[in-house]
XYZ file of C-alpha atoms in Angstrom:
731
model
C 249.932 -49.979 -9.229
C 246.472 -50.451 -10.755
C 244.762 -47.781 -12.789
C 242.226 -47.263 -10.007
C 244.968 -46.716 -7.371
C 246.854 -44.363 -9.668
C 243.630 -42.378 -10.098
C 243.013 -42.324 -6.326
C 246.657 -41.148 -5.686
C 246.293 -38.455 -8.272
C 243.101 -37.184 -6.796
C 244.701 -37.219 -3.307
C 247.639 -35.173 -4.590
C 245.333 -32.708 -6.247
C 243.318 -32.293 -3.021
C 246.503 -31.695 -1.051
C 247.634 -29.195 -3.622
C 244.324 -27.343 -3.454
C 244.536 -27.281 0.363
C 248.051 -25.796 0.340
C 247.145 -23.277 -2.370
C 243.945 -22.083 -0.555
C 246.005 -21.817 2.691
C 248.535 -19.560 0.967
C 245.747 -17.455 -0.633
C 244.243 -16.997 2.798
C 247.533 -15.420 3.929
C 247.772 -13.218 0.874
C 250.011 -15.270 -1.342
C 248.370 -15.913 -4.700
C 251.045 -17.668 -6.765
C 250.194 -21.217 -5.915
C 246.449 -20.944 -6.442
C 246.985 -19.137 -9.741
C 249.363 -21.770 -10.915
C 247.106 -24.562 -9.809
C 244.009 -23.032 -11.403
C 245.762 -22.341 -14.724
C 246.967 -25.957 -14.844
C 243.416 -27.216 -14.321
C 242.045 -24.788 -16.891
C 244.420 -25.971 -19.612
C 242.695 -29.287 -19.494
C 239.230 -28.118 -18.579
C 238.689 -24.370 -19.533
C 235.357 -24.074 -17.726
C 236.194 -26.066 -14.508
C 234.004 -24.678 -11.762
C 236.582 -24.919 -8.990
C 239.404 -23.353 -11.000
C 237.327 -20.537 -12.391
C 235.876 -19.707 -8.957
C 239.120 -19.822 -7.099
C 241.161 -17.996 -9.754
C 238.490 -15.269 -9.900
C 238.510 -14.824 -6.163
C 242.297 -14.582 -6.251
C 242.151 -11.921 -8.910
C 239.426 -9.989 -7.038
C 241.542 -9.912 -3.828
C 244.244 -8.404 -5.843
C 241.862 -5.749 -7.206
C 242.207 -7.256 -10.655
C 238.416 -6.981 -10.976
C 238.101 -7.124 -14.669
C 240.182 -10.297 -14.930
C 238.119 -11.727 -12.091
C 234.859 -11.028 -13.921
C 236.173 -12.565 -17.142
C 237.160 -15.869 -15.500
C 233.850 -16.098 -13.583
C 232.004 -15.568 -16.872
C 234.226 -18.191 -18.446
C 233.209 -20.709 -15.758
C 229.528 -19.825 -15.909
C 229.447 -20.748 -19.633
C 229.944 -24.341 -18.615
C 228.256 -24.118 -15.202
C 225.392 -21.617 -15.472
C 223.892 -22.825 -12.198
C 227.055 -22.843 -10.085
C 226.029 -20.998 -6.983
C 229.663 -20.325 -6.043
C 230.447 -18.709 -9.454
C 227.231 -16.701 -9.395
C 227.874 -15.535 -5.900
C 231.453 -14.519 -6.489
C 230.709 -12.875 -9.789
C 227.837 -10.894 -8.248
C 230.107 -9.617 -5.419
C 232.815 -8.435 -7.866
C 230.378 -6.901 -10.337
C 228.791 -5.039 -7.540
C 232.117 -3.772 -6.334
C 232.806 -2.162 -9.751
C 229.238 -1.097 -10.061
C 228.076 -3.285 -12.960
C 224.723 -2.980 -11.262
C 222.208 -4.906 -13.383
C 224.414 -7.972 -13.911
C 225.520 -8.014 -10.243
C 221.870 -7.979 -9.341
C 220.946 -10.853 -11.666
C 223.831 -13.094 -10.515
C 223.371 -12.317 -6.768
C 219.579 -13.005 -6.964
C 220.169 -16.390 -8.715
C 222.858 -17.293 -6.225
C 220.498 -16.590 -3.370
C 217.795 -18.720 -4.967
C 220.276 -21.617 -5.309
C 221.586 -21.124 -1.731
C 218.324 -20.563 0.246
C 219.983 -21.313 3.583
C 223.186 -19.332 3.060
C 223.055 -15.989 4.797
C 226.076 -14.663 2.936
C 224.280 -15.237 -0.438
C 221.279 -13.298 0.853
C 223.394 -10.480 2.268
C 225.063 -10.176 -1.117
C 221.688 -10.044 -2.724
C 220.681 -7.102 -0.571
C 223.745 -5.134 -1.809
C 223.046 -5.969 -5.410
C 219.278 -5.195 -5.284
C 220.076 -1.789 -3.718
C 222.246 -0.954 -6.738
C 219.312 -1.322 -9.024
C 216.802 0.339 -6.675
C 214.830 -2.859 -6.074
C 214.006 -1.752 -2.543
C 211.318 -4.348 -1.698
C 213.827 -7.057 -2.608
C 216.498 -5.430 -0.373
C 213.992 -5.510 2.513
C 213.002 -9.191 1.909
C 216.531 -10.372 1.438
C 217.757 -8.676 4.562
C 214.912 -10.019 6.566
C 215.655 -13.585 5.249
C 219.375 -13.163 6.111
C 218.482 -12.176 9.644
C 216.315 -15.228 10.022
C 219.150 -17.379 8.873
C 221.833 -15.742 10.915
C 220.328 -13.622 13.828
C 223.688 -12.736 15.250
C 225.267 -11.654 11.901
C 225.113 -7.782 12.065
C 225.644 -7.184 8.321
C 222.067 -8.007 7.429
C 220.780 -5.782 10.178
C 222.944 -2.929 8.953
C 221.717 -3.479 5.425
C 218.120 -3.323 6.657
C 218.866 -0.040 8.444
C 220.283 1.263 5.211
C 217.113 0.222 3.403
C 215.062 2.348 5.826
C 217.376 5.327 5.428
C 217.250 5.032 1.599
C 213.504 4.980 1.773
C 213.328 8.077 3.895
C 212.751 6.622 7.345
C 215.741 7.557 9.572
C 213.973 6.616 12.831
C 213.513 2.996 11.721
C 217.090 2.944 10.375
C 218.313 3.986 13.792
C 216.545 1.079 15.523
C 218.271 -1.443 13.246
C 221.769 0.144 13.598
C 221.274 0.047 17.384
C 220.300 -3.570 17.250
C 223.507 -4.318 15.260
C 225.516 -2.565 18.005
C 223.837 -4.502 20.695
C 225.181 -7.657 19.112
C 228.615 -6.194 18.199
C 229.325 -2.930 20.158
C 232.687 -2.675 18.303
C 231.305 -2.468 14.799
C 232.768 0.539 13.036
C 230.228 0.554 10.180
C 227.317 0.303 12.639
C 228.526 3.271 14.667
C 229.137 5.276 11.492
C 225.779 4.497 10.008
C 224.085 5.325 13.337
C 225.664 8.687 13.497
C 224.853 9.432 9.848
C 221.207 8.522 10.426
C 221.035 10.759 13.502
C 221.635 13.758 11.178
C 218.400 12.989 9.401
C 216.411 12.327 12.550
C 214.653 15.431 13.893
C 214.596 13.901 17.379
C 218.288 13.473 17.521
C 219.966 16.454 19.238
C 223.537 17.735 18.906
C 224.228 16.562 22.415
C 222.912 13.041 21.628
C 225.189 12.901 18.592
C 228.121 14.039 20.637
C 227.436 11.377 23.154
C 227.248 8.704 20.487
C 230.427 9.929 18.852
C 232.194 9.637 22.256
C 231.428 5.915 22.195
C 233.009 5.772 18.761
C 236.047 7.470 20.077
C 236.527 4.985 22.940
C 236.793 2.238 20.308
C 238.900 3.898 17.679
C 240.915 6.712 19.424
C 244.336 5.515 20.375
C 245.104 6.767 23.885
C 247.480 9.669 24.019
C 250.106 7.539 25.803
C 250.152 5.143 22.930
C 250.258 7.631 20.001
C 253.281 7.349 17.668
C 256.151 9.730 17.637
C 256.282 11.677 14.422
C 259.594 12.321 12.696
C 258.291 15.087 10.390
C 260.698 17.980 10.190
C 259.153 20.787 12.309
C 259.970 23.744 9.977
C 257.057 26.124 9.892
C 257.340 27.435 6.356
C 258.617 24.511 4.394
C 256.768 22.710 1.586
C 254.325 20.359 3.211
C 252.895 16.940 2.315
C 249.091 17.362 2.492
C 246.890 14.321 2.128
C 243.101 13.700 1.806
C 241.481 10.535 3.023
C 238.002 9.190 2.181
C 235.882 7.453 -0.548
C 234.444 10.398 -2.375
C 236.986 11.484 -4.902
C 234.416 10.503 -7.492
C 231.008 11.563 -8.681
C 229.991 12.525 -5.216
C 228.654 15.667 -3.644
C 231.913 16.283 -1.662
C 233.930 16.663 -4.876
C 232.092 19.711 -5.975
C 233.880 21.503 -3.112
C 237.114 19.484 -3.134
C 238.077 20.070 -6.755
C 238.457 23.857 -6.599
C 240.758 23.537 -3.625
C 242.897 20.914 -5.400
C 243.064 23.027 -8.461
C 244.032 26.204 -6.661
C 246.468 25.206 -3.905
C 249.982 26.380 -4.599
C 252.126 23.465 -5.617
C 255.248 25.301 -4.547
C 253.870 25.091 -0.982
C 252.140 21.670 -0.987
C 252.656 18.137 -2.273
C 249.132 16.655 -2.538
C 248.351 13.010 -1.811
C 245.134 10.954 -1.773
C 244.329 7.780 0.225
C 241.141 6.665 -1.486
C 238.997 3.992 0.227
C 236.888 3.264 -2.844
C 237.594 -0.048 -4.596
C 236.967 1.362 -8.044
C 236.524 4.982 -9.019
C 234.557 6.318 -11.869
C 235.112 8.753 -14.733
C 235.317 11.652 -12.298
C 237.937 9.817 -10.133
C 240.049 9.399 -13.320
C 239.749 13.097 -14.076
C 240.447 14.249 -10.442
C 243.565 12.064 -10.106
C 245.526 14.559 -12.107
C 245.415 16.993 -9.167
C 247.368 14.523 -6.915
C 251.080 13.901 -6.696
C 250.255 10.381 -5.546
C 246.940 8.582 -5.427
C 246.838 5.419 -3.351
C 243.766 3.191 -3.211
C 243.576 1.668 0.255
C 240.236 -0.105 -0.100
C 241.866 -3.501 0.541
C 244.249 -2.202 3.223
C 243.677 -3.058 6.822
C 243.577 -0.196 9.239
C 247.127 -0.977 10.307
C 248.349 -1.200 6.696
C 246.793 2.143 5.846
C 248.318 3.646 9.010
C 251.744 2.372 8.040
C 251.459 3.585 4.540
C 250.595 7.052 5.622
C 253.493 7.021 8.112
C 255.862 5.758 5.396
C 254.813 8.580 3.128
C 255.603 11.065 5.945
C 252.368 13.016 5.537
C 252.461 16.301 7.428
C 248.701 17.111 7.384
C 245.975 14.541 6.927
C 242.488 15.726 6.127
C 239.350 13.739 6.528
C 236.676 14.846 4.061
C 234.096 12.067 4.803
C 233.248 12.084 8.566
C 230.755 9.430 9.426
C 229.886 8.595 5.785
C 230.564 5.384 3.708
C 234.126 4.522 3.210
C 235.690 6.994 5.776
C 239.112 6.731 7.138
C 238.284 7.643 10.753
C 239.623 4.408 12.342
C 242.953 5.072 10.569
C 243.012 8.650 11.850
C 242.278 7.403 15.332
C 245.781 6.022 15.286
C 247.298 9.450 14.443
C 249.395 8.593 11.393
C 250.105 12.299 10.786
C 251.158 14.962 13.246
C 248.325 17.347 12.165
C 244.916 15.853 11.454
C 241.892 17.924 10.244
C 238.286 17.110 9.428
C 236.383 19.216 6.880
C 233.433 19.193 4.539
C 231.727 15.779 4.271
C 229.843 15.401 7.497
C 227.947 18.114 9.274
C 228.789 17.029 12.844
C 231.659 15.875 15.018
C 233.759 12.781 14.245
C 234.082 12.260 18.055
C 237.855 11.565 17.535
C 240.158 13.367 19.973
C 243.090 12.519 17.664
C 241.645 14.804 14.975
C 242.952 18.122 16.003
C 240.860 20.656 14.085
C 237.438 20.997 12.345
C 237.383 23.602 9.607
C 234.012 25.383 9.859
C 232.752 28.920 9.672
C 231.440 31.714 11.879
C 227.866 31.412 10.513
C 227.261 27.677 10.334
C 228.715 27.012 13.834
C 227.885 30.180 15.576
C 225.806 28.260 18.200
C 228.487 25.673 18.974
C 228.943 24.913 22.697
C 231.526 23.050 24.659
C 231.102 19.341 24.247
C 229.482 19.541 20.797
C 232.729 18.669 19.101
C 235.731 16.594 19.987
C 237.754 18.671 17.590
C 238.864 22.302 18.054
C 236.915 24.609 15.768
C 238.800 26.808 13.227
C 236.401 29.498 12.001
C 236.775 30.407 8.383
C 234.938 33.409 6.920
C 231.608 32.110 5.629
C 231.096 29.831 3.808
C 233.450 27.002 4.966
C 233.676 25.681 1.365
C 233.694 26.879 -2.202
C 231.508 25.351 -4.951
C 232.368 24.419 -8.507
C 229.476 23.079 -10.590
C 229.336 20.460 -13.376
C 231.637 17.901 -11.666
C 230.681 15.156 -14.115
C 231.521 17.261 -17.118
C 233.033 20.626 -16.630
C 232.154 21.763 -20.139
C 228.423 21.488 -19.376
C 228.895 24.775 -17.625
C 229.013 26.516 -20.986
C 226.356 24.525 -22.892
C 222.926 25.964 -23.684
C 220.895 23.298 -21.846
C 222.647 24.211 -18.585
C 222.070 27.979 -18.884
C 219.414 29.536 -16.666
C 215.994 29.566 -18.334
C 213.030 31.771 -17.701
C 210.937 30.893 -14.669
C 208.470 28.098 -15.732
C 205.508 29.916 -14.250
C 205.603 32.310 -17.216
C 204.567 29.390 -19.422
C 202.734 27.157 -16.902
C 200.584 29.881 -15.427
C 201.173 28.598 -11.856
C 204.019 28.409 -9.379
C 206.000 25.249 -8.940
C 207.710 24.862 -5.630
C 210.374 22.187 -5.518
C 213.081 20.231 -3.694
C 215.778 18.006 -5.055
C 217.018 16.737 -1.689
C 217.431 13.235 -0.369
C 213.944 12.047 0.729
C 215.425 11.139 4.171
C 215.708 14.900 4.741
C 212.023 15.506 3.959
C 210.138 14.415 7.024
C 206.654 15.321 8.131
C 207.505 18.740 9.649
C 208.852 20.283 6.435
C 206.045 18.674 4.409
C 203.425 20.144 6.716
C 204.933 23.528 6.172
C 205.031 22.996 2.441
C 201.365 21.926 2.535
C 200.531 25.271 4.128
C 202.451 27.118 1.361
C 200.408 25.232 -1.332
C 197.305 26.283 0.453
C 198.363 29.949 0.502
C 199.438 30.061 -3.200
C 196.478 29.011 -5.270
C 197.117 26.557 -8.138
C 200.698 25.948 -7.072
C 202.394 22.554 -7.350
C 205.116 20.771 -5.358
C 207.767 18.991 -7.412
C 210.142 16.684 -5.547
C 213.017 14.980 -7.344
C 215.046 12.286 -5.462
C 216.529 8.760 -5.858
C 213.923 6.083 -5.807
C 210.732 8.152 -6.339
C 210.259 6.449 -9.671
C 210.011 3.084 -7.987
C 206.658 1.731 -6.923
C 207.558 1.200 -3.339
C 209.124 4.534 -2.506
C 206.800 6.412 -4.785
C 203.843 5.025 -2.903
C 205.327 5.437 0.513
C 206.372 9.021 -0.054
C 203.106 9.964 -1.621
C 201.414 8.706 1.493
C 203.833 10.650 3.703
C 202.940 13.865 1.755
C 199.262 13.138 2.068
C 199.621 12.545 5.769
C 201.246 16.024 5.990
C 198.377 17.608 4.167
C 199.735 17.797 0.633
C 197.082 17.140 -1.955
C 198.457 14.316 -4.170
C 196.969 15.990 -7.203
C 199.283 18.889 -6.680
C 202.349 16.695 -6.106
C 204.892 15.881 -8.809
C 207.358 13.053 -7.911
C 210.384 12.673 -10.150
C 212.895 9.836 -9.783
C 216.544 10.780 -10.323
C 217.308 7.422 -11.993
C 220.674 6.909 -13.629
C 220.628 10.078 -15.885
C 222.879 12.186 -13.811
C 223.087 14.724 -16.675
C 219.685 15.840 -15.582
C 221.022 16.884 -12.127
C 220.809 20.539 -13.187
C 218.084 20.378 -15.901
C 215.402 19.506 -13.321
C 215.633 23.130 -12.055
C 214.187 24.404 -15.299
C 210.891 23.092 -13.968
C 211.111 24.731 -10.531
C 210.160 28.389 -9.818
C 210.993 28.468 -6.111
C 212.983 25.892 -4.058
C 211.936 24.848 -0.585
C 214.833 23.798 1.623
C 214.109 20.929 4.083
C 215.003 20.911 7.746
C 216.507 20.096 10.306
C 219.094 18.714 7.936
C 219.211 21.335 5.128
C 220.569 21.066 1.661
C 224.273 21.229 0.997
C 225.453 20.568 -2.504
C 221.784 20.669 -3.580
C 221.460 24.272 -2.223
C 224.544 25.236 -4.215
C 223.066 23.603 -7.386
C 219.856 25.329 -6.796
C 221.268 28.846 -6.447
C 223.658 28.409 -9.336
C 220.654 27.418 -11.624
C 219.041 30.696 -10.691
C 216.289 29.339 -8.468
C 215.482 31.347 -5.326
C 215.516 29.110 -2.220
C 213.603 29.525 1.016
C 215.445 28.136 4.008
C 214.876 27.713 7.732
C 217.613 28.717 10.059
C 218.486 26.433 12.802
C 220.814 26.304 15.825
C 223.353 23.639 14.766
C 225.622 22.903 11.916
C 223.259 20.412 10.228
C 220.496 23.005 10.184
C 222.581 25.964 9.067
C 224.286 24.614 5.851
C 222.049 26.663 3.630
C 222.068 29.543 6.114
C 225.856 29.998 5.674
C 225.529 29.906 1.854
C 222.745 32.434 1.798
C 224.366 34.714 4.347
C 227.722 34.668 2.560
C 225.812 35.522 -0.679
C 223.998 38.385 1.102
C 220.608 36.744 0.424
C 219.359 36.565 3.966
C 215.948 37.815 2.827
C 215.280 34.175 1.917
C 216.120 32.964 5.477
C 213.211 32.236 7.878
C 213.313 32.244 11.670
C 209.945 30.640 12.009
C 207.256 28.632 10.167
C 205.186 31.684 9.422
C 208.127 33.627 8.158
C 209.057 30.598 5.886
C 205.562 30.705 4.465
C 205.609 34.472 4.023
C 208.917 34.424 2.120
C 207.570 31.787 -0.231
C 204.375 33.711 -0.750
C 206.371 36.973 -1.437
C 208.491 35.263 -4.039
C 205.405 33.731 -5.719
C 203.356 36.971 -5.696
C 204.977 38.634 -8.733
C 206.069 36.280 -11.493
C 207.877 39.020 -13.530
C 209.969 39.928 -10.495
C 210.618 36.272 -9.869
C 211.814 35.862 -13.344
C 214.161 38.858 -13.180
C 215.602 37.475 -9.931
C 216.162 34.096 -11.563
C 217.832 35.503 -14.732
C 220.371 37.534 -12.678
C 221.008 35.071 -9.853
C 223.688 32.918 -11.484
C 225.997 35.863 -12.321
C 225.406 37.121 -8.840
C 226.273 33.729 -7.182
C 229.356 33.212 -9.393
C 230.748 36.596 -8.192
C 229.930 35.798 -4.496
C 232.073 34.078 -1.877
C 230.118 30.864 -2.645
C 232.144 30.521 -5.769
C 235.210 32.662 -5.225
C 237.854 29.987 -5.561
C 240.870 32.254 -5.232
C 239.661 33.880 -2.045
C 238.605 30.658 -0.346
C 241.883 28.960 -1.220
C 243.741 31.739 0.566
C 241.545 31.187 3.696
C 242.005 27.457 3.394
C 245.766 27.705 3.006
C 246.032 30.002 5.953
C 244.070 27.648 8.141
C 246.086 24.497 7.456
C 249.375 26.376 7.531
C 248.449 27.834 10.913
C 247.671 24.281 12.178
C 251.072 23.161 10.945
C 252.842 26.131 12.584
C 251.126 25.415 15.915
C 252.357 21.824 15.784
C 255.886 23.048 15.129
C 255.688 25.186 18.256
C 254.755 22.055 20.280
C 258.030 20.570 19.045
C 260.000 23.467 20.601
C 260.704 24.688 17.125
C 261.774 28.298 16.473
C 259.080 29.805 14.217
C 260.424 32.759 12.212
C 258.129 35.373 10.723
C 256.232 34.194 7.716
C 258.031 34.787 4.496
C 256.445 37.061 1.922
C 254.152 34.665 -0.040
C 254.544 34.915 -3.886
C 251.467 35.297 -5.959
C 250.158 31.900 -6.900
C 250.518 31.303 -10.634
C 247.445 29.850 -12.282
C 248.002 26.130 -12.806
C 246.873 23.769 -15.526
C 246.786 20.054 -14.688
C 247.240 17.623 -17.491
C 248.199 14.278 -15.873
C 248.587 12.804 -12.419
C 250.757 15.171 -10.314
C 251.865 17.166 -13.279
C 250.871 20.763 -13.747
C 252.235 23.717 -15.733
C 251.758 27.433 -15.430
C 248.869 28.758 -17.532
C 251.255 31.130 -19.379
C 253.054 27.999 -20.680
C 249.820 26.264 -21.822
C 248.289 29.249 -23.730
C 251.057 29.658 -26.321
C 250.720 25.859 -27.129
C 246.977 26.283 -27.464
C 247.291 29.350 -29.775
C 249.816 27.447 -31.964
C 247.426 24.479 -32.152
C 244.637 26.807 -33.292
C 246.795 28.478 -35.917
C 247.853 25.132 -37.269
C 244.238 23.779 -37.041
C 245.316 20.796 -34.918
C 241.788 20.521 -33.587
C 242.287 17.372 -31.519
C 245.155 19.074 -29.658
C 243.040 22.208 -29.308
C 240.223 20.167 -27.641
C 242.695 18.414 -25.327
C 244.498 21.593 -24.142
C 241.345 23.724 -23.882
C 239.546 21.094 -21.895
C 242.484 20.743 -19.452
C 242.668 24.503 -19.028
C 238.866 24.884 -18.398
C 238.830 21.812 -15.985
C 241.573 23.496 -13.980
C 240.496 27.150 -14.419
C 236.800 27.599 -15.309
C 235.880 30.524 -17.586
C 239.454 30.893 -18.920
C 238.863 33.136 -21.883
C 241.567 32.018 -24.292
C 240.542 28.296 -23.803
C 236.865 29.131 -24.432
C 237.749 31.048 -27.666
C 239.902 28.102 -28.780
C 237.039 25.655 -28.197
C 234.730 27.998 -30.102
C 237.198 27.987 -33.070
C 237.498 24.213 -32.996
C 233.734 23.699 -32.855
C 233.148 26.244 -35.610
C 235.772 24.653 -37.868
C 234.236 21.208 -37.305
C 230.651 22.283 -37.851
C 229.575 21.655 -34.265
C 226.907 23.856 -32.617
C 228.582 24.875 -29.381
C 230.934 27.607 -30.820
C 228.590 30.507 -30.061
C 227.883 29.152 -26.511
C 231.598 29.000 -25.680
C 232.131 32.523 -27.170
C 229.147 33.761 -25.201
C 230.750 32.448 -21.954
C 234.047 34.035 -22.948
C 232.291 37.458 -23.343
C 230.633 37.099 -19.996
C 234.053 36.338 -18.455
C 235.879 39.149 -20.226
C 233.379 41.858 -21.401
C 236.214 44.185 -22.251
C 237.730 41.753 -24.842
C 236.190 43.437 -27.932
C 237.735 40.929 -30.291
C 235.416 38.254 -28.867
C 232.312 40.204 -29.968
C 233.606 40.600 -33.506
C 234.525 36.873 -33.704
C 231.089 35.926 -32.471
C 229.449 38.111 -35.081
C 231.533 36.483 -37.826
C 230.558 33.022 -36.642
C 226.847 34.017 -36.528
C 227.013 35.450 -40.016
C 228.755 32.212 -41.258
C 225.708 30.283 -39.699
C 223.257 32.694 -41.414
C 222.233 34.263 -38.169
C 222.510 37.856 -39.399
C 219.998 39.359 -36.900
C 221.879 37.932 -33.900
C 225.221 39.105 -35.318
C 223.817 42.590 -35.510
C 222.732 42.433 -31.897
C 226.197 41.402 -30.802
C 227.798 44.234 -32.670
C 225.282 46.703 -31.126
C 226.116 45.271 -27.663
C 229.791 45.855 -28.492
C 229.083 49.428 -29.550
C 227.202 50.143 -26.346
C 230.007 48.759 -24.207
C 232.626 50.752 -26.070
C 230.683 53.940 -25.327
C 230.395 53.080 -21.611
């Protein structure tokens, strides 16, 4: 055989091997493609084909870091490879390496001007870095290239929602559904956008959710039989499903429940739909007995996994938000299914049995508004724990309530830190009237994207159209500095809540930071989120029934800056002692609700339900690794010993674990103070101050604080602490 024929035969064999390996990879078998690519890379380390295919194989197995490394390896030798750039951009975007994902996706789109997938990927990446104009242009171009591909239309709808235009978003989601009426993501995004749209009624949302149900609710006659043991009072397998066990608004309410549920009564599982979590995900994992990432599972695979795990109660905490598990729940993998927390409206699914809500937020609910049966908790329907990103921020000086800024500014600053999609013309018109009634006042709005030219200009124009003088408007972008989430409230005297979709987590943040908040009551769940918070906290004087009343409440708060300041300085302590943050009490309500749902299911199985056994007191639990917790009374002696032995690294570890599980635990705060004092850090007094607030009768804390202050040459403050101790002893 000649050299030429040998070469031809060799190339033919390689081509056949590639075809076989790619076929196997398409069916989920990666061994052949990995072996082939490694063989090629041994001879040619930057081979374009091998780097691209091996990276894709890694990505499909969720080995994202390995995928990125092999793509980068290929790009060193092939910097203009559209395939490598495209694939690298997709994976980088998945793990939220935003800037690099954007650079690669943009370059790939430029190299593939007629490839709609490249331009769709570009829209995703541009959104990650808030390049909204590029999102718009890339989505438009993708639609021109592939008019029947709904992904680009959905991305265009998301662009309009991101930039505060829910009505325009709705039109694009509806256009996507006209092309593909069975698109789950288009239905979900449509229902989400309807929450923001003041013209979308509860009845309209219920109707739309019924369409979703027809697609994703398995008929009753086809539902699986559940083999779960129908014993009313046994230990249950409780699972949460969704994408937001991360640095997301939902987790501010999810964490306290996870930390407080009695592990003698429940085994806790998670089915997380997010490809990659974040530092908060890593921390919250410790609350779960098992944590399964199902991002790459099909609906059927996730359904089978939940069935295999024999989950008794499955709780959706996402509703119609990104990454929800509603299609899975439509197949009824668990005998009891509940929705709670993440979406202020019905899921539409008849196979979800119960919606946990409360007697204030859903007091106007009518037949047909919900597909689920409503279980009314005492208000509010959730409990708030601040400082999700770093629980120790709660005790740091920067995050303590400061005097109202009007004392220094000489004018009142009204403000809102809500998503701009919530801030339509109607609330802005009302806020313009307030500015007119309060001379010299300003309106400060902080939100994602307001520091970008496009959204800043658009939103300024919207404010101007509503009658807000741009000279009295302060727009602040949230950017990537999430640590400023609470610090922005130091610049706001009075918060103005938008409507009809009011604040949720933002309202909780606002009140915890000591800022009085004016809110409009409505007649549906989405318009009563702040109402239930303020009512539960007995702050109904800040709730308005009309535009005129809303304005009057704002004027009254602004009329006396000294009174406003006193309200501000006392509000945090008041909120922390209210039902809004009473974790123990809410966990009892939550436990009763889900146990009652289970008992009711047991009755449907012709199970004898004996009287409830006497429930033991729930021991306070400290979580230190995934699924592992210990009673507080076991952790504290170890902590005390570590302090005595000056094992400061161990002190920091145990104290942090205790405080992340049980905020304001006094002994952990004292131990942190000792560690910081010994190491010359400046937080020791702050930790001790928080300990005193938590346990004002612990007189040893005052003495130790005075000693630390004297050691830091703060004799005057030490004297004040001792005087405070003396006054409290006399009380």
